[in-house]
């Protein structure tokens, strides 16, 4: 009896003290003592995040409520569609994977959770096999584990998870996330309002070094650059105006980061799920973003929903086939199917990409026809007018003096500097110009007073000094 009570006491104290001041509680940073830092660095390499810190933090750690005040008091309909949560992983760490699962289970109303589906993309770690299977049996929400027979990449793994799911909505998460209080209801409520809206939470930052939880901003949204890299950009004024300054209203975003979103399951099918021809990692997020917008849906960041994600600086896993090859292939597939003539901008920036075999995209082109999707120019005009890709351009090529066979060349210089003149090499690169330079978003401006000969590169302003007459010129395609 005495022992029993004593054990209980210890447990109880442990629970209480952990919830208030245990490592990482309330999303605080975990600092590793000097003596352990060698070991910490070793462990960091396994997942490219501070595994030692993560392992010290409780699987159900507490987090701050980072929502806007206006979000905390919002009331959502009682009848919301339920969701399956699909989490794909390859060699994920135990603590981050389970913390993701716990945060879903502990911070979602259970009647809205159909199930959690873990899709193991052929991981090689023992603890992700039987140990994981036995562990999830004791959780309060059904957790299903699906195993890919071979390494397939996150796109085909998600497709498998989606096909096995039963919820009215499918919610995808990366395997190193933490959902915060009230994350789910606003996502589901928005889908209930409009089933063709695909919704993302605000993605908060979990530090890869300390696992500190840092609120993301409701003032950034998704875009991309000419290399087809996803990037965050400030929400433009037109979108603030559309929401009449109410920051608790969803932001219409041109693209999504890709890892964290909810979609009506029937709509997911209707709109063509994913491109199963894409391998391992990359491209699927832009592919889906373009497809949703061009084919009549919309993509939003629901600013009342916050989910954390461990952002890493490097990839911990292998890319069978080579990183560059895989990403180029995926990007080519999306450019060929969705970007019409604007794909040329991508190819010009990354000349190597056109050599990559991207397989057969006819099924995806047929999908685009069947869905009667709008052209990419419509997307640029209406959804992403602030894109770096010029919506209208006269021509793309080199500017050559036909007498001397010399070309304008930006000489690798960057901002607001003189352009140079160099022998034409026909390779594009620094000589590939629109009158807006494709690499730097700088425009050819008239020579300054001191130097009457050589034009300079200046921020594109649309003023007369940047207007040029094209005459007697051969403009390459
Ligand atoms: O071969 C693989 N098989 C997998 O199952 C490779 C990865 N994966 C899993 C992996 O374990 C993880 O759970 O897929 C998930 C995503 O992989 P990450 O975490 O290495 O990707 P990321 O967070 O660096 O990349 C972002 O872009 C990807 C492009 O393909 C995906 O869309 C990711 O889901 C996406 N992550 C996010 O959107 C979170 C916010 C990051 C930003 C910006
Ligand atoms: Mn991730």
Short mmCIF file of C-alpha atoms and ligand atoms in Angstrom, two decimals:
data_model
loop_
_atom_site.label_atom_id
_atom_site.label_comp_id
_atom_site.label_asym_id
_atom_site.label_seq_id
_atom_site.Cartn_x
_atom_site.Cartn_y
_atom_site.Cartn_z
CA UNK A 1 0.00 0.00 0.00
CA UNK A 2 2.71 2.37 1.09
CA UNK A 3 4.75 1.55 -2.02
CA UNK A 4 1.73 2.02 -4.22
CA UNK A 5 0.97 5.47 -2.92
CA UNK A 6 4.58 6.41 -3.11
CA UNK A 7 4.83 5.35 -6.75
CA UNK A 8 1.67 7.26 -7.50
CA UNK A 9 3.09 10.31 -5.78
CA UNK A 10 6.21 10.17 -7.86
CA UNK A 11 4.20 9.74 -11.04
CA UNK A 12 1.90 12.55 -10.19
CA UNK A 13 4.72 14.90 -9.33
CA UNK A 14 6.47 13.90 -12.51
CA UNK A 15 3.41 14.68 -14.60
CA UNK A 16 2.77 18.01 -12.93
CA UNK A 17 6.33 19.21 -13.01
CA UNK A 18 6.70 18.10 -16.63
CA UNK A 19 3.64 19.95 -17.76
CA UNK A 20 4.88 23.14 -16.25
CA UNK A 21 8.60 23.08 -16.67
CA UNK A 22 9.72 19.87 -18.40
CA UNK A 23 12.01 20.26 -21.40
CA UNK A 24 10.29 22.00 -24.27
CA UNK A 25 6.98 22.50 -22.43
CA UNK A 26 4.93 25.42 -23.67
CA UNK A 27 6.98 25.16 -26.85
CA UNK A 28 10.14 26.41 -25.16
CA UNK A 29 13.60 25.82 -26.56
CA UNK A 30 15.61 22.86 -25.30
CA UNK A 31 19.26 23.66 -24.72
CA UNK A 32 21.72 20.80 -24.55
CA UNK A 33 24.48 21.07 -21.90
CA UNK A 34 28.03 21.59 -23.17
CA UNK A 35 29.13 18.10 -22.16
CA UNK A 36 26.55 16.49 -24.42
CA UNK A 37 27.10 18.61 -27.46
CA UNK A 38 29.44 16.23 -29.25
CA UNK A 39 26.85 13.50 -28.96
CA UNK A 40 24.15 15.97 -29.97
CA UNK A 41 25.98 16.82 -33.19
CA UNK A 42 26.34 13.14 -34.03
CA UNK A 43 22.65 12.53 -33.51
CA UNK A 44 21.73 15.62 -35.53
CA UNK A 45 22.94 13.91 -38.71
CA UNK A 46 20.39 11.12 -38.48
CA UNK A 47 17.37 13.28 -39.22
CA UNK A 48 18.95 16.68 -39.88
CA UNK A 49 17.35 18.04 -36.72
CA UNK A 50 18.31 18.00 -33.06
CA UNK A 51 17.21 14.49 -32.24
CA UNK A 52 18.64 14.69 -28.73
CA UNK A 53 16.45 17.71 -27.98
CA UNK A 54 13.40 16.09 -29.55
CA UNK A 55 13.89 12.91 -27.52
CA UNK A 56 14.00 14.92 -24.30
CA UNK A 57 10.63 16.52 -24.97
CA UNK A 58 7.41 14.81 -23.90
CA UNK A 59 5.46 13.24 -26.75
CA UNK A 60 2.45 15.29 -25.64
CA UNK A 61 4.20 18.51 -24.73
CA UNK A 62 2.17 21.66 -24.15
CA UNK A 63 2.23 24.53 -26.63
CA UNK A 64 1.31 28.19 -26.43
CA UNK A 65 -1.95 29.36 -28.00
CA UNK A 66 -0.57 31.45 -30.84
CA UNK A 67 -3.86 32.30 -32.52
CA UNK A 68 -5.07 35.81 -33.22
CA UNK A 69 -7.48 36.97 -30.50
CA UNK A 70 -10.32 37.08 -33.02
CA UNK A 71 -9.80 33.37 -33.73
CA UNK A 72 -10.12 32.23 -30.13
CA UNK A 73 -13.74 33.30 -29.92
CA UNK A 74 -14.93 32.08 -33.31
CA UNK A 75 -17.77 29.59 -33.21
CA UNK A 76 -17.91 26.80 -35.79
CA UNK A 77 -20.90 24.71 -36.84
CA UNK A 78 -21.51 21.55 -34.76
CA UNK A 79 -21.88 19.46 -37.88
CA UNK A 80 -18.54 19.40 -39.57
CA UNK A 81 -17.23 16.76 -41.97
CA UNK A 82 -14.86 14.31 -40.30
CA UNK A 83 -11.31 13.77 -41.50
CA UNK A 84 -8.70 11.08 -41.94
CA UNK A 85 -5.23 12.32 -41.14
CA UNK A 86 -2.62 10.88 -43.50
CA UNK A 87 1.03 11.08 -42.45
CA UNK A 88 3.70 9.64 -44.74
CA UNK A 89 7.22 9.03 -43.51
CA UNK A 90 10.58 7.65 -44.52
CA UNK A 91 12.98 6.92 -41.65
CA UNK A 92 11.32 9.47 -39.37
CA UNK A 93 12.50 9.72 -35.74
CA UNK A 94 10.31 8.08 -33.10
CA UNK A 95 9.80 11.18 -31.00
CA UNK A 96 8.83 13.53 -33.85
CA UNK A 97 6.53 10.97 -35.48
CA UNK A 98 4.74 10.13 -32.24
CA UNK A 99 4.57 13.77 -31.18
CA UNK A 100 2.80 14.46 -34.47
CA UNK A 101 0.31 11.66 -33.79
CA UNK A 102 -0.29 12.71 -30.17
CA UNK A 103 -0.82 16.33 -31.12
CA UNK A 104 -3.48 15.23 -33.62
CA UNK A 105 -5.23 12.97 -31.13
CA UNK A 106 -5.02 15.33 -28.16
CA UNK A 107 -5.97 18.52 -29.95
CA UNK A 108 -8.76 17.33 -32.26
CA UNK A 109 -12.34 16.63 -31.19
CA UNK A 110 -12.52 12.85 -31.60
CA UNK A 111 -15.85 12.88 -33.41
CA UNK A 112 -14.09 14.80 -36.18
CA UNK A 113 -11.24 12.29 -36.45
CA UNK A 114 -12.08 9.30 -38.58
CA UNK A 115 -8.61 7.76 -38.21
CA UNK A 116 -4.92 8.44 -38.44
CA UNK A 117 -3.13 6.68 -41.29
CA UNK A 118 0.62 6.30 -41.18
CA UNK A 119 2.19 5.38 -44.48
CA UNK A 120 5.67 3.96 -44.11
CA UNK A 121 7.61 4.65 -47.29
CA UNK A 122 9.95 1.66 -46.93
CA UNK A 123 11.80 2.91 -43.85
CA UNK A 124 14.85 0.97 -42.75
CA UNK A 125 14.61 1.52 -39.00
CA UNK A 126 13.55 -1.34 -36.77
CA UNK A 127 11.59 0.72 -34.28
CA UNK A 128 9.27 1.81 -37.08
CA UNK A 129 8.14 -1.80 -37.61
CA UNK A 130 6.65 -4.00 -34.85
CA UNK A 131 7.41 -1.58 -32.03
CA UNK A 132 5.40 1.12 -33.76
CA UNK A 133 2.57 -1.27 -34.59
CA UNK A 134 2.23 -2.36 -30.99
CA UNK A 135 2.52 1.15 -29.66
CA UNK A 136 -0.27 2.67 -31.75
CA UNK A 137 -2.72 -0.09 -30.74
CA UNK A 138 -3.08 1.59 -27.36
CA UNK A 139 -3.94 5.04 -28.65
CA UNK A 140 -7.44 6.48 -28.30
CA UNK A 141 -8.06 6.94 -32.00
CA UNK A 142 -7.67 4.19 -34.62
CA UNK A 143 -4.21 4.41 -36.14
CA UNK A 144 -3.65 2.38 -39.29
CA UNK A 145 -0.18 1.61 -40.62
CA UNK A 146 0.34 1.02 -44.33
CA UNK A 147 3.70 -0.11 -45.68
CA UNK A 148 4.94 0.66 -49.18
CA UNK A 149 6.67 -2.40 -50.67
CA UNK A 150 9.46 -0.24 -52.01
CA UNK A 151 10.64 3.31 -51.62
CA UNK A 152 8.11 5.31 -53.58
CA UNK A 153 8.43 8.88 -52.46
CA UNK A 154 5.97 11.03 -50.62
CA UNK A 155 3.61 11.50 -53.56
CA UNK A 156 2.78 7.85 -54.19
CA UNK A 157 2.84 7.18 -50.43
CA UNK A 158 0.19 9.86 -49.93
CA UNK A 159 -1.85 8.40 -52.77
CA UNK A 160 -1.80 5.05 -51.00
CA UNK A 161 -2.84 6.62 -47.70
CA UNK A 162 -5.63 8.58 -49.37
CA UNK A 163 -6.95 5.47 -51.11
CA UNK A 164 -7.17 3.64 -47.77
CA UNK A 165 -8.83 6.52 -45.92
CA UNK A 166 -12.50 6.71 -45.00
CA UNK A 167 -13.03 10.26 -43.74
CA UNK A 168 -15.06 12.84 -45.65
CA UNK A 169 -11.98 15.03 -45.68
CA UNK A 170 -8.34 14.01 -46.03
CA UNK A 171 -5.81 15.97 -44.01
CA UNK A 172 -2.16 15.50 -44.90
CA UNK A 173 0.64 16.24 -42.45
CA UNK A 174 4.40 15.77 -42.51
CA UNK A 175 5.76 13.35 -39.91
CA UNK A 176 7.38 16.08 -37.75
CA UNK A 177 4.48 18.37 -36.99
CA UNK A 178 2.65 19.56 -33.88
CA UNK A 179 -0.98 20.63 -34.11
CA UNK A 180 -2.13 23.37 -31.76
CA UNK A 181 -5.38 23.92 -29.95
CA UNK A 182 -8.27 24.52 -32.32
CA UNK A 183 -6.29 23.69 -35.46
CA UNK A 184 -8.84 21.39 -37.06
CA UNK A 185 -12.25 23.04 -36.76
CA UNK A 186 -11.49 26.11 -38.90
CA UNK A 187 -10.08 23.91 -41.68
CA UNK A 188 -13.10 21.64 -41.75
CA UNK A 189 -15.53 24.53 -41.42
CA UNK A 190 -14.08 26.20 -44.50
CA UNK A 191 -14.41 22.99 -46.51
CA UNK A 192 -17.98 22.63 -45.33
CA UNK A 193 -18.68 26.15 -46.64
CA UNK A 194 -17.09 25.38 -49.99
CA UNK A 195 -16.00 21.86 -50.85
CA UNK A 196 -13.76 23.07 -53.64
CA UNK A 197 -11.59 25.04 -51.29
CA UNK A 198 -8.35 23.34 -50.34
CA UNK A 199 -7.12 24.68 -47.03
CA UNK A 200 -3.77 24.97 -45.28
CA UNK A 201 -3.06 25.99 -41.71
CA UNK A 202 -0.51 28.65 -40.90
CA UNK A 203 2.69 26.64 -40.69
CA UNK A 204 4.49 27.58 -37.48
CA UNK A 205 8.19 26.95 -37.13
CA UNK A 206 9.59 24.30 -34.84
CA UNK A 207 13.30 25.03 -34.64
CA UNK A 208 15.49 22.23 -35.97
CA UNK A 209 18.09 23.22 -33.36
CA UNK A 210 16.10 23.67 -30.16
CA UNK A 211 12.57 22.51 -30.99
CA UNK A 212 11.34 25.89 -29.89
CA UNK A 213 7.81 26.56 -31.15
CA UNK A 214 7.55 29.87 -33.00
CA UNK A 215 4.31 31.27 -34.37
CA UNK A 216 4.22 31.63 -38.14
CA UNK A 217 2.87 34.77 -39.73
CA UNK A 218 -0.55 35.37 -41.20
CA UNK A 219 1.09 38.00 -43.39
CA UNK A 220 2.91 35.60 -45.72
CA UNK A 221 1.53 33.43 -48.46
CA UNK A 222 2.85 30.96 -51.00
CA UNK A 223 4.42 31.78 -54.34
CA UNK A 224 7.25 30.42 -56.43
CA UNK A 225 10.25 31.68 -58.36
CA UNK A 226 11.39 30.95 -61.88
CA UNK A 227 13.27 27.89 -60.78
CA UNK A 228 9.93 26.58 -59.58
CA UNK A 229 11.00 26.69 -55.96
CA UNK A 230 8.18 27.26 -53.54
CA UNK A 231 8.74 30.52 -51.61
CA UNK A 232 6.94 32.55 -48.95
CA UNK A 233 6.11 36.15 -49.88
CA UNK A 234 4.29 38.96 -48.06
CA UNK A 235 0.52 38.88 -48.57
CA UNK A 236 -0.06 41.67 -51.11
CA UNK A 237 -2.24 44.66 -50.43
CA UNK A 238 -4.94 43.51 -52.89
CA UNK A 239 -5.51 40.41 -50.76
CA UNK A 240 -5.56 42.43 -47.53
CA UNK A 241 -8.15 44.70 -49.18
CA UNK A 242 -10.27 41.77 -50.33
CA UNK A 243 -10.42 40.60 -46.69
CA UNK A 244 -11.19 44.16 -45.62
CA UNK A 245 -8.34 44.01 -43.17
CA UNK A 246 -9.82 41.12 -41.17
CA UNK A 247 -6.80 38.95 -40.52
CA UNK A 248 -8.91 36.09 -39.18
CA UNK A 249 -10.35 35.52 -42.66
CA UNK A 250 -8.63 33.00 -44.94
CA UNK A 251 -5.92 34.21 -47.30
CA UNK A 252 -6.21 33.13 -50.94
CA UNK A 253 -2.75 31.83 -51.73
CA UNK A 254 -1.29 31.18 -55.20
CA UNK A 255 0.58 28.08 -54.01
CA UNK A 256 0.96 25.91 -50.97
CA UNK A 257 4.05 24.54 -49.24
CA UNK A 258 2.55 21.11 -49.79
CA UNK A 259 2.90 19.15 -46.59
CA UNK A 260 -0.02 20.34 -44.49
CA UNK A 261 -3.48 20.68 -45.98
CA UNK A 262 -7.04 19.42 -45.92
CA UNK A 263 -9.16 18.56 -48.92
CA UNK A 264 -12.64 17.14 -49.37
CA UNK A 265 -12.01 13.51 -50.31
CA UNK A 266 -14.39 13.46 -53.29
CA UNK A 267 -12.94 16.70 -54.53
CA UNK A 268 -9.44 15.22 -54.19
CA UNK A 269 -10.53 12.49 -56.63
CA UNK A 270 -12.43 14.80 -58.97
CA UNK A 271 -9.51 17.16 -59.34
CA UNK A 272 -7.08 14.35 -60.14
CA UNK A 273 -5.43 13.40 -56.79
CA UNK A 274 -1.70 13.65 -57.50
CA UNK A 275 0.55 12.99 -60.46
CA UNK A 276 1.63 9.43 -59.64
CA UNK A 277 4.50 9.80 -62.11
CA UNK A 278 6.31 12.10 -59.67
CA UNK A 279 9.05 10.52 -57.57
CA UNK A 280 10.37 10.94 -54.01
CA UNK A 281 10.00 14.65 -53.26
CA UNK A 282 9.24 18.00 -54.87
CA UNK A 283 7.01 19.60 -57.45
CA UNK A 284 3.76 18.02 -56.29
CA UNK A 285 2.88 21.08 -54.22
CA UNK A 286 3.07 23.47 -57.17
CA UNK A 287 1.42 20.92 -59.44
CA UNK A 288 -1.53 20.69 -57.10
CA UNK A 289 -1.66 24.45 -56.52
CA UNK A 290 -1.77 25.25 -60.26
CA UNK A 291 -4.28 22.49 -60.87
CA UNK A 292 -6.64 23.61 -58.13
CA UNK A 293 -6.70 27.21 -59.31
CA UNK A 294 -6.72 26.50 -63.04
CA UNK A 295 -9.47 23.90 -62.75
CA UNK A 296 -12.00 25.89 -60.76
CA UNK A 297 -11.07 25.36 -57.12
CA UNK A 298 -9.36 27.62 -54.65
CA UNK A 299 -6.48 27.37 -52.27
CA UNK A 300 -6.42 29.16 -48.95
CA UNK A 301 -4.45 29.59 -45.78
CA UNK A 302 -6.90 29.47 -42.91
CA UNK A 303 -5.25 31.89 -40.52
CA UNK A 304 -7.11 30.62 -37.46
CA UNK A 305 -5.47 27.20 -37.77
CA UNK A 306 -1.86 26.77 -36.63
CA UNK A 307 0.29 23.68 -37.06
CA UNK A 308 4.02 23.55 -36.34
CA UNK A 309 6.56 21.88 -38.60
CA UNK A 310 10.26 21.17 -38.10
CA UNK A 311 11.98 23.10 -40.90
CA UNK A 312 15.28 21.52 -41.87
CA UNK A 313 18.23 22.96 -43.72
CA UNK A 314 19.21 19.69 -45.38
CA UNK A 315 17.53 16.46 -46.41
CA UNK A 316 18.35 13.47 -44.23
CA UNK A 317 17.38 10.78 -46.69
CA UNK A 318 18.57 9.54 -50.08
CA UNK A 319 16.99 10.42 -53.40
CA UNK A 320 17.19 7.24 -55.49
CA UNK A 321 18.12 8.51 -58.97
CA UNK A 322 19.86 11.63 -57.64
CA UNK A 323 18.37 14.73 -56.01
CA UNK A 324 18.68 16.99 -59.03
CA UNK A 325 17.32 14.45 -61.44
CA UNK A 326 14.27 13.65 -59.32
CA UNK A 327 13.31 17.26 -58.68
CA UNK A 328 13.92 18.27 -62.31
CA UNK A 329 11.79 15.41 -63.51
CA UNK A 330 8.91 16.33 -61.23
CA UNK A 331 9.17 19.98 -62.16
CA UNK A 332 9.23 19.18 -65.85
CA UNK A 333 6.07 17.14 -65.47
CA UNK A 334 4.29 20.03 -63.86
CA UNK A 335 5.66 22.59 -66.32
CA UNK A 336 4.71 20.50 -69.34
CA UNK A 337 1.16 19.90 -68.17
CA UNK A 338 0.19 23.18 -66.52
CA UNK A 339 2.40 26.08 -67.56
CA UNK A 340 1.77 26.38 -71.32
CA UNK A 341 4.30 28.70 -73.02
CA UNK A 342 5.46 29.99 -69.64
CA UNK A 343 7.38 26.78 -69.13
CA UNK A 344 10.08 28.40 -71.27
CA UNK A 345 10.96 30.76 -68.46
CA UNK A 346 11.71 27.79 -66.25
CA UNK A 347 13.74 26.06 -68.96
CA UNK A 348 15.77 29.17 -69.63
CA UNK A 349 16.68 29.63 -66.01
CA UNK A 350 17.62 25.98 -65.59
CA UNK A 351 19.05 24.98 -68.98
CA UNK A 352 19.99 21.47 -67.79
CA UNK A 353 16.40 20.65 -67.06
CA UNK A 354 15.36 20.08 -70.68
CA UNK A 355 17.68 17.09 -70.90
CA UNK A 356 15.79 15.28 -68.18
CA UNK A 357 13.45 12.50 -69.25
CA UNK A 358 10.13 13.26 -67.62
CA UNK A 359 8.20 10.22 -68.81
CA UNK A 360 4.68 10.23 -70.15
CA UNK A 361 2.33 13.03 -69.11
CA UNK A 362 -0.51 12.26 -71.52
CA UNK A 363 -2.81 11.07 -68.74
CA UNK A 364 -2.35 14.36 -66.92
CA UNK A 365 -2.90 16.37 -70.10
CA UNK A 366 -6.13 14.47 -70.67
CA UNK A 367 -7.15 15.26 -67.11
CA UNK A 368 -6.56 18.94 -67.80
CA UNK A 369 -8.74 18.75 -70.91
CA UNK A 370 -11.51 16.82 -69.19
CA UNK A 371 -11.64 19.27 -66.34
CA UNK A 372 -11.66 22.16 -68.85
CA UNK A 373 -8.97 23.95 -66.90
CA UNK A 374 -7.98 27.52 -67.63
CA UNK A 375 -4.62 28.49 -69.15
CA UNK A 376 -1.61 29.37 -67.04
CA UNK A 377 -1.84 32.98 -68.27
CA UNK A 378 -5.23 33.18 -66.51
CA UNK A 379 -3.63 31.97 -63.30
CA UNK A 380 -0.85 34.55 -63.56
CA UNK A 381 -3.28 37.37 -64.33
CA UNK A 382 -5.88 36.58 -61.72
CA UNK A 383 -4.35 34.55 -58.95
CA UNK A 384 -0.69 35.51 -58.96
CA UNK A 385 -0.32 38.94 -60.57
CA UNK A 386 2.63 39.63 -58.29
CA UNK A 387 4.54 36.68 -59.77
CA UNK A 388 8.09 37.23 -60.95
CA UNK A 389 7.16 35.68 -64.27
CA UNK A 390 6.25 38.54 -66.58
CA UNK A 391 2.67 38.10 -67.64
CA UNK A 392 3.32 39.80 -70.93
CA UNK A 393 6.67 39.81 -72.55
CA UNK A 394 7.64 40.75 -76.05
CA UNK A 395 10.46 38.39 -76.58
CA UNK A 396 13.05 36.43 -74.80
CA UNK A 397 16.59 36.12 -76.03
CA UNK A 398 19.94 37.81 -76.42
CA UNK A 399 20.50 41.38 -77.49
CA UNK A 400 23.23 41.21 -80.10
CA UNK A 401 25.12 43.77 -82.06
CA UNK A 402 25.05 42.09 -85.45
CA UNK A 403 28.11 43.99 -86.69
CA UNK A 404 30.46 43.02 -83.91
CA UNK A 405 28.70 39.85 -82.73
CA UNK A 406 28.79 41.17 -79.20
CA UNK A 407 25.96 40.79 -76.75
CA UNK A 408 24.63 42.64 -73.76
CA UNK A 409 25.70 40.60 -70.78
CA UNK A 410 24.93 41.25 -67.15
CA UNK A 411 28.44 39.95 -66.34
CA UNK A 412 27.04 38.13 -63.32
CA UNK A 413 26.53 41.48 -61.62
CA UNK A 414 23.53 41.91 -59.49
CA UNK A 415 21.61 44.94 -58.35
CA UNK A 416 21.62 48.31 -60.06
CA UNK A 417 24.92 47.90 -61.84
CA UNK A 418 26.16 48.46 -65.33
CA UNK A 419 25.56 45.72 -67.81
CA UNK A 420 28.55 44.71 -69.88
CA UNK A 421 29.24 43.78 -73.45
CA UNK A 422 30.72 40.41 -74.19
CA UNK A 423 31.20 38.07 -77.13
CA UNK A 424 27.89 36.35 -77.84
CA UNK A 425 28.01 32.77 -76.66
CA UNK A 426 24.47 31.69 -77.44
CA UNK A 427 24.16 29.84 -74.14
CA UNK A 428 21.62 32.10 -72.52
CA UNK A 429 22.65 32.60 -68.91
CA UNK A 430 23.87 36.14 -68.35
CA UNK A 431 23.04 37.04 -71.92
CA UNK A 432 19.46 35.81 -71.79
CA UNK A 433 17.36 38.90 -71.47
CA UNK A 434 13.89 40.08 -71.80
CA UNK A 435 13.90 43.78 -71.43
CA UNK A 436 13.36 42.71 -67.87
CA UNK A 437 16.30 40.52 -66.94
CA UNK A 438 15.07 37.04 -66.16
CA UNK A 439 17.49 36.25 -63.37
CA UNK A 440 17.28 39.32 -61.24
CA UNK A 441 14.00 41.08 -61.92
CA UNK A 442 16.05 44.10 -62.95
CA UNK A 443 15.40 46.14 -66.08
CA UNK A 444 17.73 47.66 -68.59
CA UNK A 445 17.80 51.37 -67.84
CA UNK A 446 19.29 54.26 -69.81
CA UNK A 447 22.93 55.15 -69.22
CA UNK A 448 23.51 57.53 -66.35
CA UNK A 449 24.69 61.11 -66.91
CA UNK A 450 28.33 60.33 -66.14
CA UNK A 451 28.49 57.34 -68.38
CA UNK A 452 26.67 57.91 -71.62
CA UNK A 453 27.72 54.63 -73.15
CA UNK A 454 26.57 51.72 -71.06
CA UNK A 455 23.08 51.13 -69.75
CA UNK A 456 22.62 49.94 -66.17
CA UNK A 457 20.40 47.35 -64.56
CA UNK A 458 17.84 49.01 -62.30
CA UNK A 459 14.77 47.87 -60.41
CA UNK A 460 12.00 47.56 -62.99
CA UNK A 461 9.99 50.74 -62.72
CA UNK A 462 8.03 50.94 -65.97
CA UNK A 463 9.35 54.46 -66.57
CA UNK A 464 10.43 55.84 -69.96
CA UNK A 465 14.09 55.35 -69.23
CA UNK A 466 13.42 51.63 -69.35
CA UNK A 467 11.58 51.67 -72.64
CA UNK A 468 13.60 50.46 -75.61
CA UNK A 469 12.96 50.34 -79.28
CA UNK A 470 13.71 47.01 -80.88
CA UNK A 471 15.12 47.51 -84.36
CA UNK A 472 17.27 45.50 -86.68
CA UNK A 473 17.61 42.81 -84.14
CA UNK A 474 17.55 39.08 -84.23
CA UNK A 475 15.74 37.96 -81.15
CA UNK A 476 16.28 34.34 -80.27
CA UNK A 477 13.32 32.29 -79.06
O1 LIG B 1 10.84 9.53 -50.20
C1 LIG B 1 10.23 10.12 -49.31
N1 LIG B 1 9.20 9.49 -48.70
C2 LIG B 1 8.50 10.07 -47.68
O2 LIG B 1 7.57 9.45 -47.14
C3 LIG B 1 10.56 11.43 -48.90
C4 LIG B 1 9.85 12.01 -47.88
N2 LIG B 1 8.84 11.33 -47.26
C5 LIG B 1 8.08 11.96 -46.18
C6 LIG B 1 8.93 12.57 -45.08
O3 LIG B 1 9.26 11.61 -44.08
C7 LIG B 1 8.00 13.66 -44.56
O4 LIG B 1 7.11 13.19 -43.59
O5 LIG B 1 7.38 13.04 -46.74
C8 LIG B 1 7.25 14.09 -45.80
C9 LIG B 1 7.79 15.38 -46.40
O6 LIG B 1 9.19 15.31 -46.56
P1 LIG B 1 10.15 16.41 -45.92
O7 LIG B 1 9.73 16.71 -44.55
O8 LIG B 1 11.54 15.97 -46.13
O9 LIG B 1 9.82 17.61 -46.87
P2 LIG B 1 9.92 19.22 -46.56
O10 LIG B 1 9.22 19.54 -45.32
O11 LIG B 1 11.32 19.61 -46.69
O12 LIG B 1 9.18 19.75 -47.87
C10 LIG B 1 7.98 20.39 -48.28
O13 LIG B 1 7.94 20.19 -49.70
C11 LIG B 1 7.76 18.85 -50.10
C12 LIG B 1 7.80 18.86 -51.61
O14 LIG B 1 7.67 17.61 -52.14
C13 LIG B 1 6.48 18.26 -49.54
O15 LIG B 1 5.34 18.88 -50.10
C14 LIG B 1 6.51 18.43 -48.03
O16 LIG B 1 5.32 17.90 -47.49
C15 LIG B 1 6.66 19.87 -47.71
N3 LIG B 1 6.60 20.23 -46.32
C16 LIG B 1 5.80 21.26 -45.91
O17 LIG B 1 5.00 21.81 -46.63
C17 LIG B 1 6.01 21.78 -44.53
C18 LIG B 1 6.41 23.22 -44.58
C19 LIG B 1 7.73 23.36 -45.31
C20 LIG B 1 7.82 24.56 -46.10
C21 LIG B 1 7.96 25.54 -46.80
MN1 LIG B 2 8.82 18.32 -43.56
#
